[in-house]
Short mmCIF file of N, CA and C in Angstrom, two decimals:
data_model
loop_
_atom_site.label_atom_id
_atom_site.label_comp_id
_atom_site.label_asym_id
_atom_site.label_seq_id
_atom_site.Cartn_x
_atom_site.Cartn_y
_atom_site.Cartn_z
N UNK A 1 86.89 86.62 105.38
CA UNK A 1 87.39 87.77 104.67
C UNK A 1 87.23 87.49 103.17
N UNK A 2 86.79 88.50 102.45
CA UNK A 2 86.68 88.33 101.00
C UNK A 2 87.49 89.40 100.28
N UNK A 3 88.01 89.00 99.15
CA UNK A 3 88.81 89.87 98.30
C UNK A 3 88.09 89.96 96.96
N UNK A 4 87.79 91.17 96.53
CA UNK A 4 87.12 91.36 95.24
C UNK A 4 88.16 91.85 94.25
N UNK A 5 88.49 91.01 93.30
CA UNK A 5 89.48 91.34 92.29
C UNK A 5 88.81 91.82 91.02
N UNK A 6 88.93 93.11 90.76
CA UNK A 6 88.30 93.69 89.57
C UNK A 6 89.33 93.78 88.45
N UNK A 7 88.89 93.45 87.26
CA UNK A 7 89.75 93.48 86.09
C UNK A 7 88.94 93.96 84.89
N UNK A 8 89.64 94.43 83.85
CA UNK A 8 88.94 94.85 82.63
C UNK A 8 88.13 93.72 82.04
N UNK A 9 88.66 92.51 82.15
CA UNK A 9 87.97 91.33 81.60
C UNK A 9 87.75 90.33 82.72
N UNK A 10 86.52 89.81 82.81
CA UNK A 10 86.19 88.85 83.85
C UNK A 10 87.10 87.63 83.79
N UNK A 11 87.42 87.18 82.59
CA UNK A 11 88.29 86.01 82.44
C UNK A 11 89.65 86.24 83.09
N UNK A 12 90.17 87.46 82.99
CA UNK A 12 91.47 87.77 83.60
C UNK A 12 91.37 87.71 85.13
N UNK A 13 90.27 88.22 85.69
CA UNK A 13 90.07 88.15 87.14
C UNK A 13 89.93 86.70 87.59
N UNK A 14 89.22 85.90 86.80
CA UNK A 14 89.06 84.48 87.14
C UNK A 14 90.39 83.74 87.04
N UNK A 15 91.21 84.07 86.03
CA UNK A 15 92.54 83.46 85.89
C UNK A 15 93.43 83.82 87.08
N UNK A 16 93.35 85.08 87.51
CA UNK A 16 94.14 85.51 88.67
C UNK A 16 93.73 84.73 89.91
N UNK A 17 92.43 84.55 90.09
CA UNK A 17 91.94 83.76 91.23
C UNK A 17 92.46 82.33 91.14
N UNK A 18 92.37 81.73 89.97
CA UNK A 18 92.82 80.34 89.79
C UNK A 18 94.31 80.19 90.11
N UNK A 19 95.10 81.22 89.79
CA UNK A 19 96.55 81.13 90.01
C UNK A 19 96.92 81.16 91.49
N UNK A 20 96.02 81.65 92.35
CA UNK A 20 96.31 81.71 93.78
C UNK A 20 95.39 80.81 94.60
N UNK A 21 94.56 80.04 93.94
CA UNK A 21 93.54 79.21 94.60
C UNK A 21 94.11 78.40 95.77
N UNK A 22 95.26 77.78 95.58
CA UNK A 22 95.82 76.93 96.64
C UNK A 22 96.30 77.74 97.84
N UNK A 23 96.49 79.04 97.68
CA UNK A 23 96.96 79.89 98.78
C UNK A 23 95.83 80.58 99.53
N UNK A 24 94.61 80.41 99.08
CA UNK A 24 93.48 81.09 99.72
C UNK A 24 93.07 80.33 100.97
N UNK A 25 93.02 81.02 102.08
CA UNK A 25 92.64 80.42 103.36
C UNK A 25 91.19 79.94 103.28
N UNK A 26 90.87 78.81 103.91
CA UNK A 26 89.51 78.26 103.83
C UNK A 26 88.42 79.21 104.31
N UNK A 27 88.76 80.15 105.20
CA UNK A 27 87.74 81.08 105.68
C UNK A 27 87.66 82.35 104.83
N UNK A 28 88.46 82.39 103.78
CA UNK A 28 88.48 83.56 102.89
C UNK A 28 87.85 83.24 101.55
N UNK A 29 87.49 84.28 100.84
CA UNK A 29 86.92 84.12 99.50
C UNK A 29 87.52 85.15 98.56
N UNK A 30 87.75 84.74 97.33
CA UNK A 30 88.19 85.65 96.28
C UNK A 30 87.06 85.72 95.28
N UNK A 31 86.56 86.93 95.04
CA UNK A 31 85.42 87.14 94.15
C UNK A 31 85.88 87.90 92.92
N UNK A 32 85.99 87.24 91.76
CA UNK A 32 86.36 87.94 90.54
C UNK A 32 85.21 88.84 90.06
N UNK A 33 85.55 90.01 89.56
CA UNK A 33 84.53 90.92 89.05
C UNK A 33 85.10 91.69 87.86
N UNK A 34 84.23 92.06 86.95
CA UNK A 34 84.65 92.85 85.80
C UNK A 34 84.35 94.32 86.06
N UNK A 35 85.37 95.14 85.90
CA UNK A 35 85.20 96.58 86.01
C UNK A 35 86.31 97.22 85.20
N UNK A 36 85.94 97.91 84.17
CA UNK A 36 86.93 98.51 83.28
C UNK A 36 86.86 100.02 83.37
N UNK A 37 87.79 100.63 84.10
CA UNK A 37 87.77 102.08 84.21
C UNK A 37 88.34 102.74 82.97
N UNK A 38 88.81 101.94 82.00
CA UNK A 38 89.29 102.49 80.74
C UNK A 38 88.22 102.44 79.66
N UNK A 39 87.03 101.99 79.99
CA UNK A 39 85.94 101.82 79.02
C UNK A 39 85.57 103.17 78.41
N UNK A 40 85.79 103.31 77.10
CA UNK A 40 85.52 104.58 76.42
C UNK A 40 84.05 104.98 76.48
N UNK A 41 83.15 104.02 76.62
CA UNK A 41 81.73 104.33 76.66
C UNK A 41 81.27 104.84 78.02
N UNK A 42 82.10 104.68 79.02
CA UNK A 42 81.72 105.07 80.38
C UNK A 42 82.02 106.56 80.57
N UNK A 43 81.11 107.26 81.18
CA UNK A 43 81.36 108.67 81.48
C UNK A 43 82.38 108.76 82.62
N UNK A 44 83.22 109.76 82.56
CA UNK A 44 84.23 109.96 83.58
C UNK A 44 83.58 109.97 84.96
N UNK A 45 84.18 109.33 85.89
CA UNK A 45 83.77 109.26 87.30
C UNK A 45 82.59 108.32 87.55
N UNK A 46 82.24 107.44 86.61
CA UNK A 46 81.18 106.47 86.87
C UNK A 46 81.70 105.22 87.56
N UNK A 47 83.00 105.00 87.52
CA UNK A 47 83.56 103.77 88.08
C UNK A 47 83.44 103.69 89.59
N UNK A 48 83.67 104.80 90.27
CA UNK A 48 83.56 104.78 91.73
C UNK A 48 82.20 104.30 92.19
N UNK A 49 81.12 104.93 91.72
CA UNK A 49 79.79 104.45 92.09
C UNK A 49 79.53 103.01 91.65
N UNK A 50 80.10 102.59 90.52
CA UNK A 50 79.91 101.20 90.05
C UNK A 50 80.54 100.22 91.03
N UNK A 51 81.71 100.57 91.56
CA UNK A 51 82.37 99.70 92.54
C UNK A 51 81.54 99.64 93.82
N UNK A 52 81.07 100.78 94.28
CA UNK A 52 80.26 100.82 95.50
C UNK A 52 79.00 99.97 95.31
N UNK A 53 78.36 100.09 94.16
CA UNK A 53 77.16 99.29 93.86
C UNK A 53 77.49 97.80 93.89
N UNK A 54 78.61 97.42 93.28
CA UNK A 54 79.04 96.01 93.27
C UNK A 54 79.24 95.50 94.70
N UNK A 55 79.95 96.28 95.52
CA UNK A 55 80.23 95.85 96.88
C UNK A 55 78.95 95.74 97.71
N UNK A 56 78.05 96.69 97.54
CA UNK A 56 76.78 96.63 98.28
C UNK A 56 75.94 95.44 97.84
N UNK A 57 76.04 95.06 96.56
CA UNK A 57 75.29 93.89 96.08
C UNK A 57 75.80 92.61 96.72
N UNK A 58 77.03 92.63 97.22
CA UNK A 58 77.61 91.47 97.90
C UNK A 58 77.40 91.55 99.41
N UNK A 59 76.62 92.55 99.85
CA UNK A 59 76.29 92.74 101.27
C UNK A 59 77.51 92.91 102.16
N UNK A 60 78.51 93.60 101.66
CA UNK A 60 79.70 93.83 102.47
C UNK A 60 79.47 94.99 103.43
N UNK A 61 79.86 94.79 104.66
CA UNK A 61 79.70 95.84 105.66
C UNK A 61 80.76 96.93 105.50
N UNK A 62 81.89 96.59 104.97
CA UNK A 62 82.96 97.56 104.79
C UNK A 62 84.16 96.90 104.14
N UNK A 63 85.16 97.72 103.87
CA UNK A 63 86.40 97.25 103.23
C UNK A 63 87.57 97.44 104.17
N UNK A 64 88.54 96.56 104.05
CA UNK A 64 89.78 96.71 104.80
C UNK A 64 90.87 97.36 103.95
N UNK A 65 90.89 97.05 102.65
CA UNK A 65 91.95 97.55 101.78
C UNK A 65 91.38 97.92 100.41
N UNK A 66 91.81 99.05 99.88
CA UNK A 66 91.54 99.44 98.50
C UNK A 66 92.89 99.52 97.81
N UNK A 67 93.05 98.79 96.70
CA UNK A 67 94.28 98.86 95.92
C UNK A 67 93.96 99.53 94.59
N UNK A 68 94.53 100.70 94.37
CA UNK A 68 94.38 101.42 93.11
C UNK A 68 95.51 100.98 92.19
N UNK A 69 95.18 100.08 91.25
CA UNK A 69 96.20 99.48 90.41
C UNK A 69 96.01 99.76 88.92
N UNK A 70 94.93 100.40 88.54
CA UNK A 70 94.66 100.63 87.12
C UNK A 70 95.60 101.70 86.56
N UNK A 71 96.06 101.46 85.34
CA UNK A 71 96.90 102.45 84.66
C UNK A 71 96.96 102.12 83.18
N UNK A 72 97.15 103.16 82.38
CA UNK A 72 97.36 102.98 80.94
C UNK A 72 98.60 103.78 80.55
N UNK A 73 99.21 103.35 79.47
CA UNK A 73 100.35 104.07 78.90
C UNK A 73 100.03 104.33 77.43
N UNK A 74 99.82 105.59 77.10
CA UNK A 74 99.65 105.99 75.70
C UNK A 74 100.38 107.32 75.54
N UNK A 75 100.31 107.88 74.36
CA UNK A 75 100.93 109.19 74.13
C UNK A 75 99.89 110.31 74.16
N UNK A 76 98.73 110.03 74.73
CA UNK A 76 97.67 111.02 74.84
C UNK A 76 97.49 111.41 76.30
N UNK A 77 97.90 112.62 76.66
CA UNK A 77 97.81 113.07 78.04
C UNK A 77 96.40 112.89 78.60
N UNK A 78 95.39 113.28 77.84
CA UNK A 78 94.02 113.22 78.33
C UNK A 78 93.62 111.79 78.69
N UNK A 79 93.97 110.85 77.85
CA UNK A 79 93.63 109.44 78.09
C UNK A 79 94.37 108.89 79.32
N UNK A 80 95.65 109.19 79.42
CA UNK A 80 96.45 108.71 80.54
C UNK A 80 95.94 109.30 81.85
N UNK A 81 95.70 110.60 81.88
CA UNK A 81 95.22 111.24 83.11
C UNK A 81 93.80 110.80 83.47
N UNK A 82 92.97 110.53 82.46
CA UNK A 82 91.60 110.06 82.74
C UNK A 82 91.63 108.79 83.57
N UNK A 83 92.49 107.85 83.21
CA UNK A 83 92.56 106.57 83.94
C UNK A 83 93.47 106.67 85.16
N UNK A 84 94.69 107.12 84.95
CA UNK A 84 95.71 107.07 86.01
C UNK A 84 95.46 108.06 87.14
N UNK A 85 94.74 109.13 86.87
CA UNK A 85 94.51 110.15 87.91
C UNK A 85 93.01 110.31 88.20
N UNK A 86 92.24 110.76 87.22
CA UNK A 86 90.85 111.14 87.48
C UNK A 86 89.98 109.97 87.93
N UNK A 87 90.09 108.82 87.27
CA UNK A 87 89.28 107.67 87.70
C UNK A 87 89.78 107.12 89.03
N UNK A 88 91.08 107.20 89.28
CA UNK A 88 91.60 106.77 90.57
C UNK A 88 91.02 107.64 91.68
N UNK A 89 90.92 108.94 91.43
CA UNK A 89 90.30 109.85 92.39
C UNK A 89 88.83 109.47 92.59
N UNK A 90 88.11 109.24 91.49
CA UNK A 90 86.68 108.90 91.59
C UNK A 90 86.46 107.62 92.38
N UNK A 91 87.27 106.60 92.09
CA UNK A 91 87.13 105.33 92.81
C UNK A 91 87.47 105.53 94.29
N UNK A 92 88.58 106.19 94.57
CA UNK A 92 89.01 106.37 95.95
C UNK A 92 87.99 107.18 96.75
N UNK A 93 87.52 108.29 96.18
CA UNK A 93 86.55 109.12 96.90
C UNK A 93 85.23 108.38 97.13
N UNK A 94 84.84 107.52 96.20
CA UNK A 94 83.61 106.74 96.37
C UNK A 94 83.76 105.65 97.42
N UNK A 95 84.93 105.05 97.48
CA UNK A 95 85.14 103.89 98.35
C UNK A 95 85.60 104.28 99.75
N UNK A 96 86.24 105.43 99.92
CA UNK A 96 86.76 105.83 101.24
C UNK A 96 85.73 105.72 102.35
N UNK A 97 84.47 106.12 102.14
CA UNK A 97 83.49 105.98 103.23
C UNK A 97 83.21 104.53 103.62
N UNK A 98 83.54 103.57 102.74
CA UNK A 98 83.30 102.16 103.04
C UNK A 98 84.46 101.51 103.79
N UNK A 99 85.60 102.20 103.89
CA UNK A 99 86.76 101.61 104.56
C UNK A 99 86.50 101.47 106.06
N UNK A 100 86.81 100.30 106.58
CA UNK A 100 86.71 100.06 108.01
C UNK A 100 87.79 100.86 108.72
N UNK A 101 87.54 101.16 110.00
CA UNK A 101 88.54 101.88 110.78
C UNK A 101 89.85 101.10 110.74
N UNK A 102 90.94 101.82 110.47
CA UNK A 102 92.23 101.18 110.38
C UNK A 102 92.50 100.54 109.03
N UNK A 103 91.65 100.83 108.04
CA UNK A 103 91.83 100.28 106.70
C UNK A 103 93.03 100.90 106.00
N UNK A 104 93.27 100.44 104.79
CA UNK A 104 94.44 100.91 104.04
C UNK A 104 94.07 101.19 102.59
N UNK A 105 94.58 102.28 102.06
CA UNK A 105 94.50 102.60 100.64
C UNK A 105 95.91 102.42 100.08
N UNK A 106 96.04 101.59 99.06
CA UNK A 106 97.33 101.33 98.43
C UNK A 106 97.28 101.88 97.00
N UNK A 107 98.12 102.86 96.72
CA UNK A 107 98.23 103.40 95.37
C UNK A 107 99.45 102.79 94.70
N UNK A 108 99.24 102.11 93.56
CA UNK A 108 100.35 101.50 92.84
C UNK A 108 100.93 102.56 91.91
N UNK A 109 102.16 102.95 92.20
CA UNK A 109 102.81 104.02 91.46
C UNK A 109 104.00 103.46 90.70
N UNK A 110 104.97 104.31 90.45
CA UNK A 110 106.13 103.92 89.67
C UNK A 110 107.32 104.78 90.06
N UNK A 111 108.49 104.19 90.04
CA UNK A 111 109.70 104.96 90.37
C UNK A 111 109.95 106.05 89.34
N UNK A 112 109.40 105.92 88.12
CA UNK A 112 109.65 106.96 87.12
C UNK A 112 108.90 108.25 87.43
N UNK A 113 108.08 108.24 88.47
CA UNK A 113 107.37 109.46 88.88
C UNK A 113 108.23 110.33 89.76
N UNK A 114 109.38 109.84 90.17
CA UNK A 114 110.24 110.50 91.14
C UNK A 114 110.93 111.72 90.56
N UNK A 115 110.70 112.87 91.16
CA UNK A 115 111.38 114.09 90.71
C UNK A 115 112.88 113.98 90.91
N UNK A 116 113.30 113.44 92.05
CA UNK A 116 114.73 113.29 92.31
C UNK A 116 115.36 112.34 91.30
N UNK A 117 114.68 111.24 90.98
CA UNK A 117 115.21 110.28 90.02
C UNK A 117 115.26 110.89 88.62
N UNK A 118 114.24 111.66 88.25
CA UNK A 118 114.23 112.28 86.93
C UNK A 118 115.35 113.30 86.76
N UNK A 119 115.76 113.92 87.86
CA UNK A 119 116.88 114.86 87.78
C UNK A 119 118.20 114.12 87.57
N UNK A 120 118.28 112.88 88.05
CA UNK A 120 119.51 112.09 87.92
C UNK A 120 119.57 111.33 86.60
N UNK A 121 118.43 110.94 86.07
CA UNK A 121 118.37 110.18 84.82
C UNK A 121 117.29 110.78 83.95
N UNK A 122 117.34 110.56 82.66
CA UNK A 122 116.33 111.14 81.79
C UNK A 122 114.97 110.47 81.89
N UNK A 123 114.84 109.45 82.73
CA UNK A 123 113.58 108.73 82.81
C UNK A 123 113.42 107.86 81.58
N UNK A 124 112.22 107.54 81.26
CA UNK A 124 111.98 106.74 80.07
C UNK A 124 111.59 107.71 78.96
N UNK A 125 112.42 107.81 77.92
CA UNK A 125 112.14 108.76 76.84
C UNK A 125 110.75 108.54 76.24
N UNK A 126 110.07 109.62 75.97
CA UNK A 126 108.77 109.53 75.31
C UNK A 126 107.62 109.16 76.21
N UNK A 127 107.79 109.21 77.54
CA UNK A 127 106.71 108.83 78.44
C UNK A 127 106.35 109.93 79.44
N UNK A 128 106.36 111.21 79.04
CA UNK A 128 106.02 112.25 80.02
C UNK A 128 104.58 112.13 80.50
N UNK A 129 103.69 111.59 79.66
CA UNK A 129 102.29 111.44 80.04
C UNK A 129 102.17 110.51 81.25
N UNK A 130 102.80 109.35 81.14
CA UNK A 130 102.71 108.34 82.20
C UNK A 130 103.43 108.79 83.47
N UNK A 131 104.68 109.25 83.32
CA UNK A 131 105.44 109.61 84.52
C UNK A 131 104.81 110.79 85.25
N UNK A 132 104.28 111.77 84.52
CA UNK A 132 103.65 112.90 85.21
C UNK A 132 102.34 112.49 85.87
N UNK A 133 101.64 111.50 85.29
CA UNK A 133 100.40 111.02 85.93
C UNK A 133 100.73 110.32 87.25
N UNK A 134 101.85 109.61 87.30
CA UNK A 134 102.25 108.93 88.53
C UNK A 134 102.76 109.94 89.56
N UNK A 135 103.36 111.04 89.10
CA UNK A 135 103.73 112.12 90.02
C UNK A 135 102.47 112.70 90.65
N UNK A 136 101.44 112.90 89.84
CA UNK A 136 100.15 113.40 90.36
C UNK A 136 99.56 112.42 91.36
N UNK A 137 99.62 111.12 91.05
CA UNK A 137 99.09 110.10 91.96
C UNK A 137 99.83 110.14 93.30
N UNK A 138 101.14 110.31 93.26
CA UNK A 138 101.89 110.37 94.52
C UNK A 138 101.51 111.59 95.34
N UNK A 139 101.25 112.72 94.68
CA UNK A 139 100.78 113.90 95.40
C UNK A 139 99.44 113.60 96.05
N UNK A 140 98.54 112.93 95.33
CA UNK A 140 97.24 112.55 95.90
C UNK A 140 97.41 111.63 97.10
N UNK A 141 98.35 110.70 97.00
CA UNK A 141 98.61 109.78 98.11
C UNK A 141 98.96 110.56 99.37
N UNK A 142 99.84 111.55 99.23
CA UNK A 142 100.23 112.38 100.37
C UNK A 142 99.03 113.15 100.90
N UNK A 143 98.26 113.77 100.00
CA UNK A 143 97.10 114.55 100.43
C UNK A 143 96.07 113.69 101.16
N UNK A 144 95.79 112.49 100.60
CA UNK A 144 94.83 111.59 101.26
C UNK A 144 95.35 111.13 102.62
N UNK A 145 96.66 110.89 102.74
CA UNK A 145 97.23 110.48 104.03
C UNK A 145 97.04 111.59 105.06
N UNK A 146 97.28 112.83 104.65
CA UNK A 146 97.10 113.96 105.56
C UNK A 146 95.63 114.09 105.96
N UNK A 147 94.71 113.98 105.00
CA UNK A 147 93.27 114.06 105.30
C UNK A 147 92.84 112.97 106.28
N UNK A 148 93.28 111.75 106.03
CA UNK A 148 92.88 110.64 106.91
C UNK A 148 93.42 110.84 108.32
N UNK A 149 94.64 111.37 108.42
CA UNK A 149 95.18 111.63 109.75
C UNK A 149 94.37 112.72 110.46
N UNK A 150 94.05 113.79 109.73
CA UNK A 150 93.25 114.87 110.32
C UNK A 150 91.88 114.38 110.76
N UNK A 151 91.29 113.45 109.97
CA UNK A 151 89.97 112.91 110.29
C UNK A 151 90.02 111.89 111.43
N UNK A 152 91.21 111.43 111.77
CA UNK A 152 91.34 110.44 112.84
C UNK A 152 90.73 109.09 112.48
N UNK A 153 90.69 108.77 111.20
CA UNK A 153 90.04 107.54 110.75
C UNK A 153 90.87 106.28 111.00
N UNK A 154 92.17 106.46 111.21
CA UNK A 154 93.04 105.31 111.35
C UNK A 154 93.39 104.67 110.02
N UNK A 155 92.90 105.25 108.92
CA UNK A 155 93.18 104.71 107.58
C UNK A 155 94.59 105.10 107.16
N UNK A 156 95.36 104.09 106.74
CA UNK A 156 96.70 104.35 106.20
C UNK A 156 96.58 104.52 104.70
N UNK A 157 97.37 105.44 104.15
CA UNK A 157 97.41 105.64 102.70
C UNK A 157 98.87 105.50 102.30
N UNK A 158 99.15 104.51 101.44
CA UNK A 158 100.53 104.22 101.06
C UNK A 158 100.66 104.11 99.56
N UNK A 159 101.88 104.26 99.09
CA UNK A 159 102.19 104.11 97.68
C UNK A 159 103.26 103.04 97.54
N UNK A 160 103.09 102.17 96.55
CA UNK A 160 104.10 101.14 96.31
C UNK A 160 104.58 101.23 94.86
N UNK A 161 105.79 100.77 94.64
CA UNK A 161 106.40 100.77 93.31
C UNK A 161 106.83 99.34 93.02
N UNK A 162 106.04 98.58 92.28
CA UNK A 162 106.30 97.15 92.11
C UNK A 162 107.49 96.79 91.23
N UNK A 163 108.01 97.69 90.46
CA UNK A 163 109.14 97.36 89.60
C UNK A 163 108.70 97.04 88.19
N UNK A 164 109.58 96.38 87.45
CA UNK A 164 109.31 96.07 86.04
C UNK A 164 108.35 94.90 85.93
N UNK A 165 107.43 95.00 85.01
CA UNK A 165 106.49 93.90 84.76
C UNK A 165 106.02 93.97 83.33
N UNK A 166 105.47 92.89 82.87
CA UNK A 166 104.94 92.82 81.51
C UNK A 166 103.44 93.06 81.58
N UNK A 167 102.96 93.97 80.78
CA UNK A 167 101.53 94.26 80.75
C UNK A 167 101.01 93.96 79.36
N UNK A 168 100.05 93.06 79.28
CA UNK A 168 99.49 92.70 77.97
C UNK A 168 98.35 93.64 77.63
N UNK A 169 98.33 94.11 76.43
CA UNK A 169 97.19 94.87 75.94
C UNK A 169 96.66 94.10 74.74
N UNK A 170 95.53 94.54 74.22
CA UNK A 170 94.95 93.81 73.10
C UNK A 170 95.83 93.89 71.86
N UNK A 171 96.61 94.95 71.74
CA UNK A 171 97.40 95.15 70.52
C UNK A 171 98.83 94.66 70.64
N UNK A 172 99.40 94.75 71.84
CA UNK A 172 100.82 94.41 71.95
C UNK A 172 101.17 94.05 73.37
N UNK A 173 102.38 93.63 73.56
CA UNK A 173 102.91 93.36 74.89
C UNK A 173 103.93 94.46 75.18
N UNK A 174 103.83 95.08 76.32
CA UNK A 174 104.68 96.20 76.66
C UNK A 174 105.44 95.89 77.94
N UNK A 175 106.70 96.26 77.99
CA UNK A 175 107.45 96.16 79.23
C UNK A 175 107.49 97.52 79.88
N UNK A 176 107.11 97.57 81.13
CA UNK A 176 107.20 98.80 81.90
C UNK A 176 108.45 98.66 82.76
N UNK A 177 109.42 99.51 82.52
CA UNK A 177 110.69 99.40 83.23
C UNK A 177 110.81 100.52 84.25
N UNK A 178 111.08 100.14 85.48
CA UNK A 178 111.26 101.13 86.53
C UNK A 178 112.44 100.72 87.39
N UNK A 179 112.82 101.59 88.28
CA UNK A 179 113.90 101.31 89.21
C UNK A 179 113.34 100.37 90.27
N UNK A 180 113.38 99.10 90.01
CA UNK A 180 112.69 98.07 90.78
C UNK A 180 113.03 98.08 92.27
N UNK A 181 112.08 98.55 93.06
CA UNK A 181 112.19 98.45 94.50
C UNK A 181 113.20 99.36 95.18
N UNK A 182 113.84 100.24 94.46
CA UNK A 182 114.85 101.09 95.07
C UNK A 182 114.30 102.48 95.33
N UNK A 183 113.41 102.60 96.30
CA UNK A 183 112.85 103.90 96.60
C UNK A 183 113.92 104.78 97.24
N UNK A 184 113.96 106.00 96.84
CA UNK A 184 114.90 106.95 97.41
C UNK A 184 114.36 107.36 98.78
N UNK A 185 115.14 107.11 99.84
CA UNK A 185 114.64 107.31 101.19
C UNK A 185 114.11 108.72 101.42
N UNK A 186 114.74 109.72 100.83
CA UNK A 186 114.29 111.09 101.04
C UNK A 186 112.90 111.33 100.46
N UNK A 187 112.43 110.41 99.61
CA UNK A 187 111.12 110.58 99.02
C UNK A 187 110.02 109.87 99.79
N UNK A 188 110.39 109.03 100.75
CA UNK A 188 109.36 108.39 101.57
C UNK A 188 108.68 109.47 102.40
N UNK A 189 107.42 109.31 102.68
CA UNK A 189 106.74 110.33 103.46
C UNK A 189 106.22 109.75 104.75
N UNK A 190 106.22 110.56 105.75
CA UNK A 190 105.57 110.22 107.01
C UNK A 190 104.82 111.47 107.39
N UNK A 191 103.54 111.31 107.56
CA UNK A 191 102.72 112.46 107.92
C UNK A 191 103.06 112.83 109.36
N UNK A 192 103.43 114.10 109.60
CA UNK A 192 103.80 114.51 110.95
C UNK A 192 102.64 114.30 111.93
N UNK A 193 102.98 113.92 113.14
CA UNK A 193 101.96 113.77 114.18
C UNK A 193 101.35 115.13 114.47
N UNK A 194 100.12 115.10 114.93
CA UNK A 194 99.42 116.37 115.23
C UNK A 194 100.11 117.12 116.35
#
């Protein structure tokens, strides 16, 4: 089994691999790769085909898991939606045909996208761009889950909320604060059986 870890910077992907090296099973491989879906020079929706090209160059027959983890936080709606929503759609739509039967799509979201939570708390002030993009991602997660069930592919589509973490950018270090791991049960989804 191989895991392809894509990062904006190859060094970051290599560092991530090094940090888990002792936990990698001898029959598995971790392949660091550079892929920056935030690259301003890249035309929108070029990342999906770039990932497919990378995977085909490694002669992979298919994928078991796709993790959509890319995100940016700025005060520009267009920039946030380009990465957090539109490129995630492009990558997912490009890679879905490569998923093996019974594969999984994991969308990394945030508790601040929760409509129920936003009604109870003001959310994070000044972040409507980010929180609304994660609300859109959660809607996509539900839609993709319904599509996969209708197609009978056996592909699971799930959303996770990892909690607070530190994200380094070239200019600063930012803390992303969320309701760590406390998903509101009424917001969990289960696609009804046919």
